[in-house]
Each structure stands twice: as structure tokens, then as C-alpha cells.
mmCIF file with all atom_site columns, C-alpha atoms in Angstrom:
data_model
loop_
_atom_site.group_PDB
_atom_site.id
_atom_site.type_symbol
_atom_site.label_atom_id
_atom_site.label_alt_id
_atom_site.label_comp_id
_atom_site.label_asym_id
_atom_site.label_entity_id
_atom_site.label_seq_id
_atom_site.pdbx_PDB_ins_code
_atom_site.Cartn_x
_atom_site.Cartn_y
_atom_site.Cartn_z
_atom_site.occupancy
_atom_site.B_iso_or_equiv
_atom_site.pdbx_formal_charge
_atom_site.auth_seq_id
_atom_site.auth_comp_id
_atom_site.auth_asym_id
_atom_site.auth_atom_id
_atom_site.pdbx_PDB_model_num
ATOM 1   C CA . MET A 1 1   ? -29.741 23.440 34.352 1.00 48.00 ? 1143 MET A CA 1
ATOM 2   C CA . ASP A 1 2   ? -27.440 23.806 31.325 1.00 54.00 ? 1144 ASP A CA 1
ATOM 3   C CA . ARG A 1 3   ? -28.974 26.226 28.912 1.00 57.00 ? 1145 ARG A CA 1
ATOM 4   C CA . ASN A 1 4   ? -29.957 23.633 26.369 1.00 81.00 ? 1146 ASN A CA 1
ATOM 5   C CA . ARG A 1 5   ? -31.187 21.056 28.497 1.00 93.00 ? 1147 ARG A CA 1
ATOM 6   C CA . LEU A 1 6   ? -34.961 19.802 28.583 1.00 98.00 ? 1148 LEU A CA 1
ATOM 7   C CA . GLU A 1 7   ? -36.612 18.059 31.014 1.00 98.00 ? 1149 GLU A CA 1
ATOM 8   C CA . PHE A 1 8   ? -39.872 16.376 30.832 1.00 98.00 ? 1150 PHE A CA 1
ATOM 9   C CA . ALA A 1 9   ? -42.205 14.536 33.417 1.00 98.00 ? 1151 ALA A CA 1
ATOM 10  C CA . VAL A 1 10  ? -44.944 12.012 32.731 1.00 98.00 ? 1152 VAL A CA 1
ATOM 11  C CA . ILE A 1 11  ? -48.357 13.288 34.303 1.00 97.00 ? 1153 ILE A CA 1
ATOM 12  C CA . PRO A 1 12  ? -51.134 11.067 35.150 1.00 96.00 ? 1154 PRO A CA 1
ATOM 13  C CA . THR A 1 13  ? -54.489 12.415 34.517 1.00 93.00 ? 1155 THR A CA 1
ATOM 14  C CA . ALA A 1 14  ? -57.987 10.939 34.162 1.00 90.00 ? 1156 ALA A CA 1
ATOM 15  C CA . ILE A 1 15  ? -57.777 10.566 30.290 1.00 89.00 ? 1157 ILE A CA 1
ATOM 16  C CA . GLY A 1 16  ? -53.864 8.975  30.614 1.00 91.00 ? 1158 GLY A CA 1
ATOM 17  C CA . GLU A 1 17  ? -50.329 9.418  31.149 1.00 95.00 ? 1159 GLU A CA 1
ATOM 18  C CA . CYS A 1 18  ? -49.594 12.796 29.567 1.00 96.00 ? 1160 CYS A CA 1
ATOM 19  C CA . ALA A 1 19  ? -46.036 14.506 29.481 1.00 98.00 ? 1161 ALA A CA 1
ATOM 20  C CA . LEU A 1 20  ? -44.863 17.953 29.905 1.00 98.00 ? 1162 LEU A CA 1
ATOM 21  C CA . VAL A 1 21  ? -41.182 19.078 28.539 1.00 98.00 ? 1163 VAL A CA 1
ATOM 22  C CA . TRP A 1 22  ? -39.601 22.247 29.611 1.00 98.00 ? 1164 TRP A CA 1
ATOM 23  C CA . ASN A 1 23  ? -36.497 24.396 29.590 1.00 97.00 ? 1165 ASN A CA 1
ATOM 24  C CA . GLU A 1 24  ? -34.382 25.901 32.350 1.00 96.00 ? 1166 GLU A CA 1
ATOM 25  C CA . ASP A 1 25  ? -36.779 28.960 32.443 1.00 96.00 ? 1167 ASP A CA 1
ATOM 26  C CA . ALA A 1 26  ? -39.475 26.637 33.237 1.00 97.00 ? 1168 ALA A CA 1
ATOM 27  C CA . GLU A 1 27  ? -41.133 27.650 29.721 1.00 97.00 ? 1169 GLU A CA 1
ATOM 28  C CA . ILE A 1 28  ? -43.013 24.355 28.183 1.00 98.00 ? 1170 ILE A CA 1
ATOM 29  C CA . VAL A 1 29  ? -41.537 23.776 24.966 1.00 98.00 ? 1171 VAL A CA 1
ATOM 30  C CA . GLY A 1 30  ? -43.787 20.648 24.089 1.00 97.00 ? 1172 GLY A CA 1
ATOM 31  C CA . SER A 1 31  ? -46.549 18.241 25.640 1.00 97.00 ? 1173 SER A CA 1
ATOM 32  C CA . ALA A 1 32  ? -48.283 15.025 24.897 1.00 95.00 ? 1174 ALA A CA 1
ATOM 33  C CA . LEU A 1 33  ? -51.392 13.657 25.213 1.00 93.00 ? 1175 LEU A CA 1
ATOM 34  C CA . PRO A 1 34  ? -51.546 9.990  26.446 1.00 92.00 ? 1176 PRO A CA 1
ATOM 35  C CA . HIS A 1 35  ? -50.044 7.686  23.706 1.00 89.00 ? 1177 HIS A CA 1
ATOM 36  C CA . GLY A 1 36  ? -51.515 4.057  25.671 1.00 89.00 ? 1178 GLY A CA 1
ATOM 37  C CA . GLY A 1 37  ? -49.352 4.520  28.588 1.00 94.00 ? 1179 GLY A CA 1
ATOM 38  C CA . ALA A 1 38  ? -46.449 6.082  30.526 1.00 96.00 ? 1180 ALA A CA 1
ATOM 39  C CA . GLU A 1 39  ? -43.890 4.444  28.916 1.00 97.00 ? 1181 GLU A CA 1
ATOM 40  C CA . GLN A 1 40  ? -45.377 4.852  25.204 1.00 96.00 ? 1182 GLN A CA 1
ATOM 41  C CA . VAL A 1 41  ? -45.312 8.735  26.435 1.00 97.00 ? 1183 VAL A CA 1
ATOM 42  C CA . ARG A 1 42  ? -41.780 8.473  27.789 1.00 97.00 ? 1184 ARG A CA 1
ATOM 43  C CA . GLY A 1 43  ? -40.697 6.672  24.242 1.00 97.00 ? 1185 GLY A CA 1
ATOM 44  C CA . ALA A 1 44  ? -42.474 9.865  21.996 1.00 96.00 ? 1186 ALA A CA 1
ATOM 45  C CA . VAL A 1 45  ? -41.120 12.809 24.286 1.00 97.00 ? 1187 VAL A CA 1
ATOM 46  C CA . ARG A 1 46  ? -37.825 11.153 23.876 1.00 97.00 ? 1188 ARG A CA 1
ATOM 47  C CA . SER A 1 47  ? -37.934 10.834 20.098 1.00 97.00 ? 1189 SER A CA 1
ATOM 48  C CA . TRP A 1 48  ? -39.076 14.142 19.707 1.00 96.00 ? 1190 TRP A CA 1
ATOM 49  C CA . TYR A 1 49  ? -36.977 15.846 22.192 1.00 97.00 ? 1191 TYR A CA 1
ATOM 50  C CA . PRO A 1 50  ? -33.552 13.839 21.975 1.00 96.00 ? 1192 PRO A CA 1
ATOM 51  C CA . GLY A 1 51  ? -31.786 14.361 25.295 1.00 95.00 ? 1193 GLY A CA 1
ATOM 52  C CA . ALA A 1 52  ? -34.492 15.303 27.453 1.00 97.00 ? 1194 ALA A CA 1
ATOM 53  C CA . VAL A 1 53  ? -34.087 14.230 30.898 1.00 98.00 ? 1195 VAL A CA 1
ATOM 54  C CA . GLU A 1 54  ? -37.149 12.620 33.208 1.00 98.00 ? 1196 GLU A CA 1
ATOM 55  C CA . ALA A 1 55  ? -37.558 14.998 36.225 1.00 98.00 ? 1197 ALA A CA 1
ATOM 56  C CA . SER A 1 56  ? -39.681 15.935 39.165 1.00 97.00 ? 1198 SER A CA 1
ATOM 57  C CA . PRO A 1 57  ? -42.371 18.116 37.617 1.00 96.00 ? 1199 PRO A CA 1
ATOM 58  C CA . ALA A 1 58  ? -42.014 20.673 40.599 1.00 97.00 ? 1200 ALA A CA 1
ATOM 59  C CA . ALA A 1 59  ? -40.399 23.194 38.099 1.00 96.00 ? 1201 ALA A CA 1
ATOM 60  C CA . VAL A 1 60  ? -43.775 23.306 36.220 1.00 97.00 ? 1202 VAL A CA 1
ATOM 61  C CA . ALA A 1 61  ? -46.270 22.066 39.216 1.00 96.00 ? 1203 ALA A CA 1
ATOM 62  C CA . PRO A 1 62  ? -48.934 24.705 38.489 1.00 95.00 ? 1204 PRO A CA 1
ATOM 63  C CA . ALA A 1 63  ? -49.102 23.642 34.734 1.00 96.00 ? 1205 ALA A CA 1
ATOM 64  C CA . ALA A 1 64  ? -49.121 20.327 35.487 1.00 97.00 ? 1206 ALA A CA 1
ATOM 65  C CA . ALA A 1 65  ? -51.727 21.030 38.341 1.00 95.00 ? 1207 ALA A CA 1
ATOM 66  C CA . ALA A 1 66  ? -53.562 22.835 35.818 1.00 94.00 ? 1208 ALA A CA 1
ATOM 67  C CA . LEU A 1 67  ? -53.613 20.105 33.272 1.00 95.00 ? 1209 LEU A CA 1
ATOM 68  C CA . VAL A 1 68  ? -54.781 17.427 35.258 1.00 94.00 ? 1210 VAL A CA 1
ATOM 69  C CA . ARG A 1 69  ? -57.720 20.091 36.281 1.00 93.00 ? 1211 ARG A CA 1
ATOM 70  C CA . LEU A 1 70  ? -58.413 20.442 33.002 1.00 91.00 ? 1212 LEU A CA 1
ATOM 71  C CA . LEU A 1 71  ? -58.783 16.644 31.521 1.00 90.00 ? 1213 LEU A CA 1
ATOM 72  C CA . GLY A 1 72  ? -60.509 15.474 35.084 1.00 89.00 ? 1214 GLY A CA 1
ATOM 73  C CA . ASP A 1 73  ? -63.432 17.849 35.294 1.00 83.00 ? 1215 ASP A CA 1
ATOM 74  C CA . GLY A 1 74  ? -62.947 20.150 32.343 1.00 80.00 ? 1216 GLY A CA 1
ATOM 75  C CA . VAL A 1 75  ? -62.136 23.234 34.604 1.00 81.00 ? 1217 VAL A CA 1
ATOM 76  C CA . GLY A 1 76  ? -59.078 24.919 34.594 1.00 74.00 ? 1218 GLY A CA 1
ATOM 77  C CA . ASP A 1 77  ? -57.367 26.959 31.879 1.00 77.00 ? 1219 ASP A CA 1
ATOM 78  C CA . LEU A 1 78  ? -53.862 26.475 30.556 1.00 91.00 ? 1220 LEU A CA 1
ATOM 79  C CA . ALA A 1 79  ? -53.802 30.029 28.959 1.00 89.00 ? 1221 ALA A CA 1
ATOM 80  C CA . GLU A 1 80  ? -51.196 31.542 31.735 1.00 90.00 ? 1222 GLU A CA 1
ATOM 81  C CA . VAL A 1 81  ? -49.252 28.469 31.200 1.00 96.00 ? 1223 VAL A CA 1
ATOM 82  C CA . PRO A 1 82  ? -45.588 29.826 29.786 1.00 97.00 ? 1224 PRO A CA 1
ATOM 83  C CA . LEU A 1 83  ? -44.750 28.607 26.357 1.00 98.00 ? 1225 LEU A CA 1
ATOM 84  C CA . ASN A 1 84  ? -41.325 28.584 24.433 1.00 97.00 ? 1226 ASN A CA 1
ATOM 85  C CA . MET A 1 85  ? -42.077 28.840 21.025 1.00 97.00 ? 1227 MET A CA 1
ATOM 86  C CA . SER A 1 86  ? -38.935 29.985 19.571 1.00 96.00 ? 1228 SER A CA 1
ATOM 87  C CA . ALA A 1 87  ? -38.686 26.439 17.104 1.00 94.00 ? 1229 ALA A CA 1
ATOM 88  C CA . VAL A 1 88  ? -42.653 27.109 15.893 1.00 97.00 ? 1230 VAL A CA 1
ATOM 89  C CA . PRO A 1 89  ? -42.816 28.592 12.534 1.00 97.00 ? 1231 PRO A CA 1
ATOM 90  C CA . ASP A 1 90  ? -44.312 32.205 12.626 1.00 97.00 ? 1232 ASP A CA 1
ATOM 91  C CA . PHE A 1 91  ? -48.090 31.531 10.813 1.00 98.00 ? 1233 PHE A CA 1
ATOM 92  C CA . ASP A 1 92  ? -48.219 28.452 13.439 1.00 98.00 ? 1234 ASP A CA 1
ATOM 93  C CA . ARG A 1 93  ? -47.669 30.615 16.503 1.00 98.00 ? 1235 ARG A CA 1
ATOM 94  C CA . ARG A 1 94  ? -50.217 33.094 15.332 1.00 98.00 ? 1236 ARG A CA 1
ATOM 95  C CA . VAL A 1 95  ? -52.788 30.177 15.122 1.00 98.00 ? 1237 VAL A CA 1
ATOM 96  C CA . TYR A 1 96  ? -51.636 28.910 18.493 1.00 98.00 ? 1238 TYR A CA 1
ATOM 97  C CA . GLU A 1 97  ? -52.189 32.269 20.006 1.00 97.00 ? 1239 GLU A CA 1
ATOM 98  C CA . VAL A 1 98  ? -55.551 32.562 18.401 1.00 98.00 ? 1240 VAL A CA 1
ATOM 99  C CA . VAL A 1 99  ? -56.686 28.995 20.020 1.00 97.00 ? 1241 VAL A CA 1
ATOM 100 C CA . ARG A 1 100 ? -54.990 29.422 22.953 1.00 96.00 ? 1242 ARG A CA 1
ATOM 101 C CA . ALA A 1 101 ? -57.374 32.330 23.755 1.00 95.00 ? 1243 ALA A CA 1
ATOM 102 C CA . ILE A 1 102 ? -60.538 29.864 23.502 1.00 95.00 ? 1244 ILE A CA 1
ATOM 103 C CA . PRO A 1 103 ? -61.944 29.359 26.883 1.00 92.00 ? 1245 PRO A CA 1
ATOM 104 C CA . PRO A 1 104 ? -62.586 26.034 27.996 1.00 91.00 ? 1246 PRO A CA 1
ATOM 105 C CA . GLY A 1 105 ? -66.378 25.055 27.025 1.00 91.00 ? 1247 GLY A CA 1
ATOM 106 C CA . GLU A 1 106 ? -65.962 27.127 23.728 1.00 94.00 ? 1248 GLU A CA 1
ATOM 107 C CA . THR A 1 107 ? -65.270 26.282 20.162 1.00 96.00 ? 1249 THR A CA 1
ATOM 108 C CA . ARG A 1 108 ? -63.881 27.899 16.919 1.00 97.00 ? 1250 ARG A CA 1
ATOM 109 C CA . THR A 1 109 ? -64.134 26.354 13.447 1.00 97.00 ? 1251 THR A CA 1
ATOM 110 C CA . TYR A 1 110 ? -60.753 26.449 11.280 1.00 97.00 ? 1252 TYR A CA 1
ATOM 111 C CA . GLY A 1 111 ? -62.311 28.820 9.084  1.00 97.00 ? 1253 GLY A CA 1
ATOM 112 C CA . GLU A 1 112 ? -63.071 31.333 12.299 1.00 97.00 ? 1254 GLU A CA 1
ATOM 113 C CA . VAL A 1 113 ? -59.603 30.781 13.346 1.00 98.00 ? 1255 VAL A CA 1
ATOM 114 C CA . ALA A 1 114 ? -58.414 31.972 9.978  1.00 98.00 ? 1256 ALA A CA 1
ATOM 115 C CA . ALA A 1 115 ? -60.870 34.879 9.899  1.00 97.00 ? 1257 ALA A CA 1
ATOM 116 C CA . GLU A 1 116 ? -59.359 36.293 13.578 1.00 97.00 ? 1258 GLU A CA 1
ATOM 117 C CA . LEU A 1 117 ? -55.798 35.863 11.641 1.00 97.00 ? 1259 LEU A CA 1
ATOM 118 C CA . GLY A 1 118 ? -57.288 38.207 8.676  1.00 96.00 ? 1260 GLY A CA 1
ATOM 119 C CA . ALA A 1 119 ? -56.423 35.156 6.439  1.00 96.00 ? 1261 ALA A CA 1
ATOM 120 C CA . PRO A 1 120 ? -60.137 34.274 5.924  1.00 93.00 ? 1262 PRO A CA 1
ATOM 121 C CA . GLY A 1 121 ? -59.124 31.684 3.070  1.00 94.00 ? 1263 GLY A CA 1
ATOM 122 C CA . ALA A 1 122 ? -56.431 30.152 5.478  1.00 97.00 ? 1264 ALA A CA 1
ATOM 123 C CA . ALA A 1 123 ? -59.092 27.230 7.023  1.00 96.00 ? 1265 ALA A CA 1
ATOM 124 C CA . GLN A 1 124 ? -56.755 24.409 5.351  1.00 96.00 ? 1266 GLN A CA 1
ATOM 125 C CA . ALA A 1 125 ? -53.498 25.852 6.547  1.00 97.00 ? 1267 ALA A CA 1
ATOM 126 C CA . VAL A 1 126 ? -55.176 26.395 10.212 1.00 97.00 ? 1268 VAL A CA 1
ATOM 127 C CA . GLY A 1 127 ? -55.915 22.640 10.161 1.00 94.00 ? 1269 GLY A CA 1
ATOM 128 C CA . GLN A 1 128 ? -52.391 21.857 9.693  1.00 95.00 ? 1270 GLN A CA 1
ATOM 129 C CA . ALA A 1 129 ? -51.119 23.718 12.240 1.00 97.00 ? 1271 ALA A CA 1
ATOM 130 C CA . MET A 1 130 ? -53.540 22.213 14.366 1.00 94.00 ? 1272 MET A CA 1
ATOM 131 C CA . GLY A 1 131 ? -51.956 18.604 13.230 1.00 92.00 ? 1273 GLY A CA 1
ATOM 132 C CA . ARG A 1 132 ? -48.511 20.028 14.223 1.00 95.00 ? 1274 ARG A CA 1
ATOM 133 C CA . ASN A 1 133 ? -49.192 21.590 17.319 1.00 95.00 ? 1275 ASN A CA 1
ATOM 134 C CA . PRO A 1 134 ? -46.471 20.435 20.124 1.00 96.00 ? 1276 PRO A CA 1
ATOM 135 C CA . PHE A 1 135 ? -48.464 21.884 22.948 1.00 97.00 ? 1277 PHE A CA 1
ATOM 136 C CA . PRO A 1 136 ? -51.762 19.646 23.273 1.00 94.00 ? 1278 PRO A CA 1
ATOM 137 C CA . PRO A 1 137 ? -53.993 20.767 25.018 1.00 94.00 ? 1279 PRO A CA 1
ATOM 138 C CA . ILE A 1 138 ? -52.008 23.786 26.284 1.00 95.00 ? 1280 ILE A CA 1
ATOM 139 C CA . VAL A 1 139 ? -52.666 24.955 23.253 1.00 96.00 ? 1281 VAL A CA 1
ATOM 140 C CA . PRO A 1 140 ? -56.140 23.522 22.886 1.00 95.00 ? 1282 PRO A CA 1
ATOM 141 C CA . CYS A 1 141 ? -56.436 22.202 19.170 1.00 93.00 ? 1283 CYS A CA 1
ATOM 142 C CA . HIS A 1 142 ? -59.408 20.191 20.474 1.00 94.00 ? 1284 HIS A CA 1
ATOM 143 C CA . ARG A 1 143 ? -61.767 23.208 20.934 1.00 95.00 ? 1285 ARG A CA 1
ATOM 144 C CA . VAL A 1 144 ? -61.357 23.766 16.807 1.00 96.00 ? 1286 VAL A CA 1
ATOM 145 C CA . LEU A 1 145 ? -63.822 22.097 14.826 1.00 96.00 ? 1287 LEU A CA 1
ATOM 146 C CA . ALA A 1 146 ? -64.406 21.531 11.214 1.00 94.00 ? 1288 ALA A CA 1
ATOM 147 C CA . ALA A 1 147 ? -67.176 23.695 9.315  1.00 92.00 ? 1289 ALA A CA 1
ATOM 148 C CA . GLY A 1 148 ? -70.707 22.770 10.611 1.00 89.00 ? 1290 GLY A CA 1
ATOM 149 C CA . ARG A 1 149 ? -69.313 21.913 13.952 1.00 87.00 ? 1291 ARG A CA 1
ATOM 150 C CA . ARG A 1 150 ? -68.000 18.452 12.980 1.00 90.00 ? 1292 ARG A CA 1
ATOM 151 C CA . VAL A 1 151 ? -65.369 17.072 14.475 1.00 90.00 ? 1293 VAL A CA 1
ATOM 152 C CA . GLY A 1 152 ? -62.910 17.271 12.058 1.00 86.00 ? 1294 GLY A CA 1
ATOM 153 C CA . GLY A 1 153 ? -59.479 15.695 12.530 1.00 82.00 ? 1295 GLY A CA 1
ATOM 154 C CA . PHE A 1 154 ? -57.486 15.119 15.889 1.00 85.00 ? 1296 PHE A CA 1
ATOM 155 C CA . SER A 1 155 ? -53.952 13.542 15.587 1.00 80.00 ? 1297 SER A CA 1
ATOM 156 C CA . ALA A 1 156 ? -53.721 12.351 19.106 1.00 81.00 ? 1298 ALA A CA 1
ATOM 157 C CA . ARG A 1 157 ? -54.079 8.835  20.123 1.00 80.00 ? 1299 ARG A CA 1
ATOM 158 C CA . GLY A 1 158 ? -57.958 7.717  19.549 1.00 81.00 ? 1300 GLY A CA 1
ATOM 159 C CA . GLY A 1 159 ? -58.109 10.626 16.998 1.00 84.00 ? 1301 GLY A CA 1
ATOM 160 C CA . PRO A 1 160 ? -61.590 12.175 16.463 1.00 87.00 ? 1302 PRO A CA 1
ATOM 161 C CA . ARG A 1 161 ? -63.231 10.053 19.686 1.00 88.00 ? 1303 ARG A CA 1
ATOM 162 C CA . THR A 1 162 ? -60.405 11.474 21.876 1.00 87.00 ? 1304 THR A CA 1
ATOM 163 C CA . LYS A 1 163 ? -61.039 15.290 20.516 1.00 91.00 ? 1305 LYS A CA 1
ATOM 164 C CA . VAL A 1 164 ? -64.935 14.301 21.572 1.00 91.00 ? 1306 VAL A CA 1
ATOM 165 C CA . ARG A 1 165 ? -64.315 13.301 24.931 1.00 88.00 ? 1307 ARG A CA 1
ATOM 166 C CA . MET A 1 166 ? -62.238 15.974 25.745 1.00 90.00 ? 1308 MET A CA 1
ATOM 167 C CA . LEU A 1 167 ? -64.673 18.477 24.452 1.00 92.00 ? 1309 LEU A CA 1
ATOM 168 C CA . GLU A 1 168 ? -67.580 16.694 26.541 1.00 89.00 ? 1310 GLU A CA 1
ATOM 169 C CA . THR A 1 169 ? -65.550 16.833 29.612 1.00 88.00 ? 1311 THR A CA 1
ATOM 170 C CA . GLU A 1 170 ? -65.428 20.830 29.185 1.00 90.00 ? 1312 GLU A CA 1
ATOM 171 C CA . GLY A 1 171 ? -69.306 20.490 28.698 1.00 89.00 ? 1313 GLY A CA 1
ATOM 172 C CA . VAL A 1 172 ? -69.180 20.656 25.124 1.00 92.00 ? 1314 VAL A CA 1
ATOM 173 C CA . TYR A 1 173 ? -71.543 18.216 22.769 1.00 91.00 ? 1315 TYR A CA 1
ATOM 174 C CA . LEU A 1 174 ? -71.398 18.149 19.305 1.00 87.00 ? 1316 LEU A CA 1
ATOM 175 C CA . GLU A 1 175 ? -74.676 16.254 19.470 1.00 76.00 ? 1317 GLU A CA 1
ATOM 176 C CA . GLN A 1 176 ? -77.320 16.304 22.009 1.00 66.00 ? 1318 GLN A CA 1
ATOM 177 C CA . PRO A 1 177 ? -76.590 14.278 24.931 1.00 59.00 ? 1319 PRO A CA 1
ATOM 178 C CA . THR A 1 178 ? -79.204 11.548 25.599 1.00 59.00 ? 1320 THR A CA 1
ATOM 179 C CA . LEU A 1 179 ? -80.502 10.809 28.934 1.00 61.00 ? 1321 LEU A CA 1
ATOM 180 C CA . PHE A 1 180 ? -77.781 7.744  29.049 1.00 65.00 ? 1322 PHE A CA 1
ATOM 181 C CA . ASP A 1 181 ? -75.255 10.466 28.821 1.00 56.00 ? 1323 ASP A CA 1
ATOM 182 C CA . LEU A 1 182 ? -75.882 13.033 31.593 1.00 55.00 ? 1324 LEU A CA 1
#
């Protein structure tokens, strides 16, 4: 594969079609949560990564399998998926490294992530970095909440509802589930 060539695959998951984009070293350079269907995901990937070519996900099979497991039954960890963050600003990269360490079934607040970075007043900047996250859910921005365990924002299709659904798949309930939710 040519040094600058990117490939992508649309991956069916329990919450809809997602996408992984990778380089010749099988490092993920970007990903996408559902956008309403396979064609919409393809369109989003092609707009973000002009020239990316759709291919078999064989080169990134472990990442694709982990993605399907995580979005299906909330198990599986994407922390070992190799990312290429060379195009990511330094602050965002530091945020993503902290957030990647949050295990499935756990959450942090924007303020807690900022404090872990050594920048306790930077909760808003952490939120902005989460909004720019090119690696959802490999960098699990859905596990980062607003103060008081409120949902906060979520830039994926479906907004905060999608975030809540992803968290519930991992066993995190921001409100006590009712008998009908169990």
C-alpha cells in the first residue's frame, strides 16, 4: 500500500454501521460512529479523508472485532487498538490518552480528566477536545460526563441519547433503571 494511502471499512455493529480508517501500518487514523446507515457513514469518511479507499477490514480485524463486541454487549476493550495521532494537536492527544485509560463500565467528568492532565481549570478545553475526537469509541468520549454525572454533550448522531445508550450497554446507568429497563 502506498505510504499516504488510507483505507476504510464500514463495520456493522449493534448500534448501526460504524467505520474504521487506517494507514499502511494498520494504525487507525480515524473512526466513525453510526450516521444513519452505511452510505451516510461512507459519505462522512470520504469527506473527512478524501482519497480513502474502501477495503476489507482484514488488516484491522482485531480492532473491528473489539468494536463489534464493545458496541454489542459492552465487553471488550479498545485500549490496545493502535492509533496514529500524528495529526492530533498535543493537548487533544494528552486528553485522548487519559480517556483511553477509562475502562468499560466506568466514567470520569471533564473536570476529573482535566485534573489528571495537571490542568484542573481546563474542563471546558477537555470537552472541546472530546467534541473533536476523531477516534470514537476507540477514544471512549462517551465515558466522559459533565459535572454531577450529567450526560453533557455528545457530537455523534443521536447526541446525548446515543451517549446514554452506549453507557448503558457497558452497565453504566446515569439514572436508576426501572423494573422495565432491566
